[in-house]
Short mmCIF file of C-alpha atoms in Angstrom, two decimals:
data_model
loop_
_atom_site.label_atom_id
_atom_site.label_comp_id
_atom_site.label_asym_id
_atom_site.label_seq_id
_atom_site.Cartn_x
_atom_site.Cartn_y
_atom_site.Cartn_z
CA MET A 626 0.10 -0.33 0.83
CA THR A 627 1.14 3.56 -0.85
CA LEU A 628 2.46 5.84 2.62
CA HIS A 629 -0.56 8.80 2.18
CA VAL A 630 1.36 11.78 3.17
CA LEU A 631 -0.67 15.16 5.09
CA TYR A 632 2.18 17.42 5.08
CA LEU A 633 1.70 20.80 6.68
CA VAL A 634 3.14 23.81 6.08
CA HIS A 635 3.79 27.32 7.14
CA ASP A 636 4.29 28.72 3.56
CA LEU A 637 2.92 26.56 0.90
CA ALA A 638 5.89 29.39 -0.80
CA ASP A 639 8.53 28.16 0.86
CA PRO A 640 11.43 25.92 -1.46
CA ALA A 641 12.46 23.59 0.42
CA VAL A 642 8.68 22.32 1.06
CA ARG A 643 8.39 22.48 -2.06
CA ARG A 644 11.59 19.84 -2.09
CA ARG A 645 10.22 17.86 1.22
CA VAL A 646 7.49 16.69 -1.30
CA LEU A 647 9.40 15.88 -4.37
CA MET A 648 11.34 13.26 -1.52
CA LEU A 649 8.34 11.95 -0.36
CA SER A 650 6.68 11.36 -3.96
CA ALA A 651 9.96 10.14 -4.67
CA GLY A 652 10.05 7.93 -2.25
CA GLY A 653 7.43 6.54 -3.10
CA ALA A 654 5.33 8.14 -0.93
CA ARG A 655 1.34 10.39 -1.76
CA VAL A 656 1.13 13.30 -0.68
CA THR A 657 -1.45 15.67 1.10
CA LEU A 658 -0.55 19.29 1.10
CA ALA A 659 -1.72 21.80 3.02
CA GLY A 660 -1.03 24.65 5.05
CA PHE A 661 -0.74 28.88 4.66
CA ARG A 662 -0.58 31.43 2.26
CA ARG A 663 3.02 34.29 3.39
CA GLY A 664 1.45 36.78 1.99
CA ASP A 665 2.04 37.71 -2.14
CA ASN A 666 4.54 35.22 -2.38
CA ALA A 667 4.38 32.70 -6.00
CA LEU A 668 3.50 29.49 -3.95
CA ALA A 669 5.92 26.78 -5.00
CA ALA A 670 4.78 24.58 -7.68
CA VAL A 671 5.33 20.42 -7.55
CA GLU A 672 3.64 19.49 -10.11
CA GLY A 673 0.74 17.34 -9.69
CA LEU A 674 -0.01 18.47 -6.17
CA ARG A 675 -2.94 21.02 -6.39
CA PRO A 676 -2.46 22.32 -2.01
CA ILE A 677 -4.82 23.36 0.24
CA GLU A 678 -4.79 27.00 1.46
CA LEU A 679 -5.79 27.51 5.05
CA GLY A 680 -5.11 31.14 5.41
CA VAL A 681 -3.09 33.58 4.72
CA THR A 682 -0.23 35.11 6.55
CA ALA A 683 2.38 37.85 7.62
CA ASP A 684 5.85 38.01 7.54
CA GLY A 685 7.50 39.15 10.93
CA ARG A 686 3.37 39.53 12.40
CA PHE A 687 3.57 36.62 15.12
CA ALA A 688 0.68 37.90 16.20
CA GLN A 689 -1.07 38.14 13.15
CA ARG A 690 0.74 34.07 12.67
CA LEU A 691 -0.54 32.82 15.84
CA GLY A 692 -4.04 33.52 14.68
CA ALA A 693 -4.73 31.97 11.26
CA VAL A 694 -3.28 28.91 13.41
CA GLY A 695 -6.06 29.94 15.62
CA LYS A 696 -9.24 30.30 12.92
CA ALA A 697 -7.15 27.27 11.01
CA CYS A 698 -8.21 24.78 14.13
CA LEU A 699 -11.00 25.50 14.42
CA SER A 700 -11.20 24.72 10.50
CA ILE A 701 -9.54 21.57 9.67
CA SER A 702 -12.34 18.79 9.62
CA ARG A 703 -13.89 21.59 6.99
CA GLU A 704 -11.21 22.06 5.16
CA LEU A 705 -10.04 18.04 5.29
CA ARG A 706 -13.42 17.18 4.67
CA ASP A 707 -12.96 15.48 1.31
CA VAL A 708 -8.73 13.78 2.35
CA ALA A 709 -8.47 10.77 2.53
CA ARG A 710 -7.13 9.45 5.86
CA PRO A 711 -3.26 9.41 6.33
CA ASP A 712 -0.78 7.22 7.03
CA VAL A 713 1.33 9.64 8.86
CA ILE A 714 0.86 13.82 9.55
CA ILE A 715 3.92 15.64 9.18
CA ALA A 716 3.48 19.00 11.30
CA ARG A 717 6.58 21.21 9.73
CA ASN A 718 7.13 24.27 13.12
CA LEU A 719 5.27 24.76 15.42
CA GLU A 720 2.54 26.84 14.58
CA MET A 721 1.12 23.66 12.41
CA LEU A 722 2.07 20.95 14.87
CA ALA A 723 -0.62 23.48 16.88
CA VAL A 724 -3.30 22.58 13.27
CA ALA A 725 -1.49 18.33 13.34
CA ASN A 726 -2.59 17.71 16.61
CA ARG A 727 -6.90 19.14 15.58
CA ALA A 728 -5.71 16.97 12.28
CA VAL A 729 -6.31 13.58 14.45
CA THR A 730 -9.31 14.41 15.71
CA ALA A 731 -10.51 15.38 12.81
CA PHE A 732 -9.86 12.25 11.09
CA GLY A 733 -10.22 9.76 14.84
CA GLY A 734 -7.45 10.15 16.34
CA ARG A 735 -4.83 7.33 15.87
CA VAL A 736 -3.14 8.83 13.22
CA PRO A 737 1.10 9.91 14.10
CA ILE A 738 2.50 12.53 13.84
CA VAL A 739 5.78 13.96 12.62
CA TYR A 740 6.92 17.29 13.94
CA GLU A 741 9.85 18.65 11.69
CA SER A 742 11.68 21.45 12.70
CA LEU A 743 14.37 22.73 11.02
CA ASP A 744 14.85 26.70 13.00
CA ILE A 745 14.07 27.05 16.09
CA HIS A 746 12.58 30.89 16.86
CA ARG A 747 14.31 32.77 18.73
CA LEU A 748 11.41 33.36 20.66
CA LEU A 749 11.42 29.78 22.19
CA LEU A 750 14.65 30.58 23.54
CA ARG A 751 13.41 33.16 25.74
CA GLY A 752 14.21 32.50 29.27
CA ASP A 753 10.77 34.65 29.84
CA LEU A 754 7.26 34.00 30.51
CA VAL A 755 6.37 33.58 27.40
CA GLY A 756 9.87 31.59 26.48
CA ARG A 757 8.75 29.03 28.95
CA MET A 758 5.50 29.77 27.79
CA LEU A 759 5.91 28.69 23.92
CA ARG A 760 8.06 25.21 25.26
CA GLY A 761 6.24 24.10 26.76
CA ALA A 762 3.52 25.01 24.49
CA GLU A 763 5.61 22.71 22.36
CA ALA A 764 5.56 20.06 24.89
CA ARG A 765 2.09 19.68 25.35
CA LEU A 766 1.68 19.37 21.24
CA GLY A 767 4.57 17.10 20.99
CA GLN A 768 3.09 14.55 22.89
CA LYS A 769 1.14 12.99 20.61
CA ALA A 770 4.49 13.46 17.77
CA LYS A 771 6.76 10.03 17.10
CA LEU A 772 9.35 11.95 15.32
CA LEU A 773 11.08 14.58 15.48
CA ILE A 774 13.37 15.33 12.85
CA THR A 775 16.14 18.56 12.26
CA SER A 776 19.06 19.70 10.54
CA SER A 777 21.66 19.55 12.67
CA PRO A 778 23.18 18.19 15.42
CA ALA A 779 23.93 21.22 16.80
CA PHE A 780 19.85 22.24 17.53
CA VAL A 781 19.65 18.87 19.10
CA GLU A 782 22.52 19.19 21.37
CA ASN A 783 21.88 23.42 22.31
CA TYR A 784 18.28 23.32 22.14
CA PHE A 785 15.89 20.05 22.07
CA ARG A 786 18.08 17.34 24.02
CA PRO A 787 18.60 20.01 26.30
CA LEU A 788 15.85 23.12 27.16
CA SER A 789 12.36 21.87 24.71
CA GLY A 790 10.51 19.60 27.26
CA LEU A 791 10.10 16.61 24.09
CA ASP A 792 11.09 13.30 24.38
CA LEU A 793 10.81 12.20 21.22
CA PRO A 794 13.58 9.30 17.94
CA VAL A 795 14.87 12.36 16.35
CA LEU A 796 15.85 11.98 12.08
CA LEU A 797 18.63 13.91 11.15
CA LEU A 798 18.10 14.95 7.62
CA GLN A 799 20.50 17.45 6.37
CA ASN A 800 19.29 19.66 4.00
CA GLN A 801 21.54 18.23 1.16
CA VAL A 802 20.52 18.91 -2.47
CA LEU A 803 17.85 16.40 -4.42
CA ALA A 804 19.89 14.11 -6.61
CA LEU A 805 17.25 11.38 -7.98
CA GLY A 806 18.86 10.90 -11.13
CA GLU A 807 22.69 10.42 -12.66
CA GLU A 808 23.73 13.79 -11.70
CA ALA A 809 23.86 12.19 -8.08
CA ASP A 810 26.92 10.96 -8.73
CA ALA A 811 29.21 12.85 -11.43
CA PRO A 812 31.33 15.69 -10.20
CA ALA A 813 31.59 19.15 -9.06
CA PRO A 814 31.66 21.02 -12.59
CA VAL A 815 35.38 21.99 -12.93
CA ARG A 816 35.38 25.88 -13.05
CA GLN A 817 36.53 27.83 -16.40
CA ARG A 818 37.62 31.34 -14.65
CA ARG A 819 39.49 33.35 -17.47
CA LYS A 820 42.41 36.12 -15.33
CA GLY A 821 41.46 39.35 -13.70
CA ASP A 822 37.85 37.96 -13.35
CA PRO A 823 36.45 39.05 -10.40
CA TRP A 824 35.95 37.61 -7.50
CA ARG A 825 31.99 36.63 -6.82
CA ILE A 826 30.15 35.55 -4.19
CA GLY A 827 26.37 34.60 -4.70
CA TRP A 828 24.24 34.89 -1.15
CA PHE A 829 21.58 32.59 -2.52
CA GLY A 830 18.52 31.45 -1.08
CA ALA A 831 16.53 32.91 1.94
CA LEU A 832 18.37 36.42 2.85
CA ARG A 833 17.32 37.37 5.95
CA CYS A 834 20.63 39.00 7.36
CA SER A 835 21.19 42.46 7.51
CA ARG A 836 23.86 42.61 8.67
CA SER A 837 25.32 40.33 6.14
CA LEU A 838 23.94 42.73 3.46
CA ALA A 839 26.78 45.40 4.94
CA MET A 840 28.71 43.33 5.20
CA LEU A 841 29.27 42.33 0.90
CA SER A 842 27.70 45.19 -0.12
CA ALA A 843 31.04 47.72 1.93
CA LEU A 844 33.67 44.73 0.43
CA SER A 845 32.07 45.20 -3.26
CA ARG A 846 33.20 48.80 -2.59
CA ALA A 847 35.58 48.60 -0.89
CA MET A 848 37.01 46.45 -3.57
CA GLY A 849 36.72 48.69 -6.08
CA GLY A 850 34.87 45.79 -9.02
CA ARG A 851 37.91 42.92 -7.83
CA VAL A 852 35.31 41.07 -6.05
CA GLU A 853 30.93 41.25 -7.36
CA ILE A 854 28.11 40.53 -4.84
CA VAL A 855 25.01 37.66 -6.60
CA LEU A 856 21.77 37.82 -4.50
CA ARG A 857 19.66 35.09 -5.56
CA GLY A 858 16.78 34.05 -4.07
CA ARG A 859 14.14 35.10 -1.51
CA PRO A 860 14.03 38.48 0.43
CA ALA A 861 12.58 39.22 4.22
CA ARG A 862 11.24 42.41 2.93
CA SER A 863 10.38 43.00 6.99
CA GLU A 864 14.20 42.67 8.12
CA LEU A 865 15.64 43.98 5.11
CA LYS A 866 14.33 46.67 4.42
CA ASP A 867 14.05 49.44 1.19
CA PHE A 868 15.48 45.95 -0.42
CA ASP A 869 15.46 47.32 -3.87
CA ASN A 870 16.67 50.93 -3.64
CA VAL A 871 20.05 49.84 -1.97
CA VAL A 872 20.77 47.29 -3.96
CA ALA A 873 20.26 49.55 -6.35
CA ALA A 874 22.38 51.88 -5.18
CA GLU A 875 25.08 49.33 -5.12
CA PRO A 876 27.49 49.93 -8.13
CA HIS A 877 28.77 45.71 -7.19
CA MET A 878 25.99 43.57 -6.70
CA THR A 879 22.68 42.40 -8.54
CA PHE A 880 19.69 40.79 -7.51
CA ARG A 881 18.41 38.38 -10.30
CA GLY A 882 15.09 37.27 -7.96
CA PRO A 883 13.96 33.57 -7.60
CA TYR A 884 14.86 31.33 -7.65
CA ARG A 885 13.83 26.58 -8.85
CA ASN A 886 15.33 24.01 -6.36
CA PRO A 887 16.64 21.62 -7.07
CA GLU A 888 16.30 22.70 -11.33
CA ASP A 889 17.97 26.05 -11.33
CA LEU A 890 20.95 25.22 -9.49
CA PRO A 891 23.65 23.79 -11.36
CA ALA A 892 23.45 27.46 -13.36
CA ILE A 893 22.87 29.15 -10.82
CA TYR A 894 26.11 28.19 -8.65
CA ALA A 895 27.86 28.28 -11.49
CA GLY A 896 27.79 32.03 -12.55
CA VAL A 897 30.06 32.67 -8.66
CA ASP A 898 33.11 31.13 -6.50
CA TYR A 899 32.08 31.27 -3.44
CA VAL A 900 29.14 31.21 -1.67
CA TRP A 901 28.61 33.13 1.83
CA THR A 902 27.06 31.00 4.62
CA ILE A 903 27.26 33.17 7.03
CA ASP A 904 24.00 34.46 8.54
CA PHE A 905 23.39 36.98 11.57
CA PHE A 906 20.13 37.00 11.96
CA GLU A 907 19.48 35.43 14.84
CA GLU A 908 23.81 34.99 15.77
CA GLY A 909 24.28 33.74 19.11
CA GLN A 910 21.26 31.13 18.76
CA ASN A 911 19.77 29.73 15.62
CA SER A 912 22.15 31.50 13.37
CA ASN A 913 25.16 29.32 15.58
CA TRP A 914 23.35 26.36 14.92
CA LEU A 915 22.16 25.29 11.63
CA LEU A 916 23.95 24.49 9.02
CA PRO A 917 22.28 25.53 5.12
CA ASN A 918 21.04 25.10 2.08
CA ARG A 919 23.19 26.87 0.48
CA LEU A 920 26.15 25.46 1.89
CA TYR A 921 24.76 21.98 0.33
CA GLU A 922 24.21 23.75 -2.38
CA GLY A 923 27.24 25.78 -2.75
CA CYS A 924 29.62 23.05 -2.48
CA ARG A 925 27.81 20.31 -4.45
CA HIS A 926 27.94 22.10 -7.99
CA GLY A 927 31.46 24.42 -6.85
CA ALA A 928 31.94 26.76 -5.25
CA VAL A 929 33.66 27.41 -1.73
CA PRO A 930 32.50 28.22 1.01
CA ILE A 931 32.46 31.13 3.23
CA ALA A 932 31.98 30.01 7.67
CA LEU A 933 32.57 32.39 10.61
CA ALA A 934 34.02 30.96 12.87
CA GLY A 935 32.48 29.02 16.17
CA THR A 936 29.45 28.47 14.65
CA GLU A 937 28.09 24.87 13.92
CA THR A 938 28.85 25.37 9.65
CA ALA A 939 32.35 25.92 10.33
CA ARG A 940 32.67 22.86 11.98
CA PHE A 941 31.11 21.36 9.59
CA LEU A 942 33.79 22.59 6.94
CA GLU A 943 36.87 22.41 9.30
CA ASP A 944 36.45 18.55 10.19
CA ARG A 945 36.49 17.97 6.34
CA LYS A 946 39.54 21.16 5.74
CA ILE A 947 37.77 22.56 2.78
CA GLY A 948 36.35 26.48 3.07
CA LEU A 949 37.17 29.94 4.04
CA VAL A 950 36.30 30.37 7.67
CA LEU A 951 35.91 33.98 9.09
CA PRO A 952 37.83 33.53 12.85
CA ASP A 953 35.08 36.83 13.50
CA ALA A 954 33.03 39.14 11.93
CA ASP A 955 34.59 41.68 11.59
CA GLY A 956 34.60 43.02 7.96
CA SER A 957 39.13 44.29 7.42
CA ARG A 958 38.93 39.88 7.91
CA LEU A 959 36.88 39.78 5.22
CA GLN A 960 38.42 42.24 2.73
CA GLU A 961 42.22 40.00 3.79
CA LEU A 962 41.21 37.52 3.30
CA PHE A 963 40.45 39.63 -0.61
CA GLU A 964 42.45 41.49 -0.65
CA GLY A 965 44.92 38.09 -0.72
CA MET A 966 43.12 36.22 -2.65
CA ASP A 967 45.21 35.35 -6.26
CA GLU A 968 43.98 32.54 -8.73
CA GLU A 969 46.57 29.32 -6.99
CA SER A 970 44.72 29.60 -3.78
CA TYR A 971 41.89 29.30 -5.26
CA ARG A 972 42.00 26.96 -7.24
CA HIS A 973 42.61 24.95 -3.98
CA ALA A 974 39.98 25.64 -2.03
CA PHE A 975 37.66 24.82 -5.03
CA GLU A 976 39.74 21.62 -5.27
CA THR A 977 39.47 20.45 -2.20
CA VAL A 978 35.77 20.64 -2.06
CA ALA A 979 35.11 19.08 -5.29
CA LYS A 980 37.53 16.14 -4.25
CA GLN A 981 34.36 15.05 -1.39
CA HIS A 982 32.25 12.89 -2.45
CA PRO A 983 28.90 14.09 -4.12
CA SER A 984 26.48 12.45 -1.88
CA LEU A 985 27.79 14.95 1.38
CA TRP A 986 25.74 16.92 -0.38
CA SER A 987 22.90 14.63 -2.24
CA VAL A 988 19.83 13.43 -1.45
CA ARG A 989 19.38 10.24 -3.51
CA ARG A 990 16.50 8.35 -4.50
CA ASP A 991 17.48 5.58 -2.18
CA ASP A 992 17.62 8.10 0.62
CA CYS A 993 14.12 9.36 -0.08
CA GLU A 994 12.90 6.06 -0.24
CA ALA A 995 14.59 5.18 2.78
CA LEU A 996 12.89 7.78 4.75
CA VAL A 997 10.11 6.84 3.88
CA ARG A 998 9.91 3.66 5.06
CA ARG A 999 11.12 5.28 8.30
CA LEU A 1000 7.93 7.07 8.43
CA ALA A 1001 5.66 4.10 7.36
CA THR A 1002 7.25 2.31 10.92
CA LEU A 1003 5.72 4.67 12.16
CA SER A 1004 2.15 4.68 10.96
CA THR A 1005 -0.32 1.87 13.06
CA ASN A 1006 -4.00 0.14 12.34
CA ALA A 1007 -6.84 0.35 15.27
CA ASP A 1008 -4.18 -2.85 15.93
CA GLY A 1009 -1.22 -1.89 16.74
CA ALA A 1010 0.33 -3.14 13.56
CA ALA A 1011 1.72 -2.10 10.53
CA SER A 1012 -0.53 -0.49 8.14
CA VAL A 1013 1.72 -0.48 5.37
CA ALA A 1014 4.52 -2.70 4.70
CA VAL A 1015 7.77 -1.53 4.66
CA ALA A 1016 10.88 -2.25 2.19
CA GLY A 1017 14.24 -2.60 4.54
CA SER A 1018 15.61 -1.10 6.72
CA PRO A 1019 16.06 3.06 7.26
CA THR A 1020 19.48 4.15 5.68
CA TYR A 1021 18.87 7.78 7.24
CA ARG A 1022 20.56 9.15 9.96
CA ASP A 1023 18.20 8.10 12.96
CA GLN A 1024 20.39 9.99 16.52
CA GLY A 1025 17.88 7.85 18.74
CA GLY A 1026 16.22 10.03 21.87
CA LEU A 1027 16.04 13.51 22.80
CA SER A 1028 15.87 12.13 26.54
#
């Protein structure tokens, strides 16, 4: 029997949501997608799938999002009336965990919930009453969950195990590139640079860090055109005020709009030499712990990553002796790095990245199948027996429990 997954998401336009749906489908699951539209963002297109919209939310407006979630909880039975009972419900982020609990009731109970948390919101980390209340809500809502999916071991080490109050087995799914065909084993493309070309740094994906924008702007100006900055993705305009005018005023910086993941990745990374993996948006917390999409995307396609010392990304790179790690966030250090950059040092940095096995950066079809098999083990009928056949054993990285 084909596993039926109801995927409840906070932002239907999030490219990472599209990637997860593609991954589940490639693994053999049937996916029903439901969630919120984030403002005017166009929905991330997934061929053959029409999502169920539960409402509209606004970026950066937490109170508004809570109201929208409350309304969705009240209307979820009606919204899902034409949906067959799923075998598993995946709830992406805390607000969707609340909706998932109501959905289980709507389906008559006994549908296992998977809590997918790929970022730790700063409100959850506060030491005051607000933080304690949110962590308490997460622990209560997570009582019906059977599995936690997260993307970085540092999230487990720094939040889920010591602070969250959850007691769940953990499945680590890193933000790797989806590679379902022959490209999965292809080596990183050889770089062809013309002598004298400017160094190009790509900052791609969710653009939300004003300090990164300022550092990259200052670098490009200080280098007088010897370094160019290319931006691609979805800018968080609630965080990057007047983004379009700011970028337009920079002589060596361009914004080239959104892209499809994974289809457009080879082309966009072919146009840059380095990938910016630094994030100060929630400095000292989520930003220090995450392993971002752009790390895997850039390395898979031959771009040399730039990270900041003391972060999980830097630890990842240092363990493998690849990439460039800035000792601190002083912009002068970044300028010094590129003042001393030459073709030989770049070639060495590129080759150390290119020598890594493609499987380090990619999710393959067999990984997708292993994920679906792992989810199938959670699905039980009224007698407690598996309702979906499980073939083989999962090859994904089960991390044990939180306790």
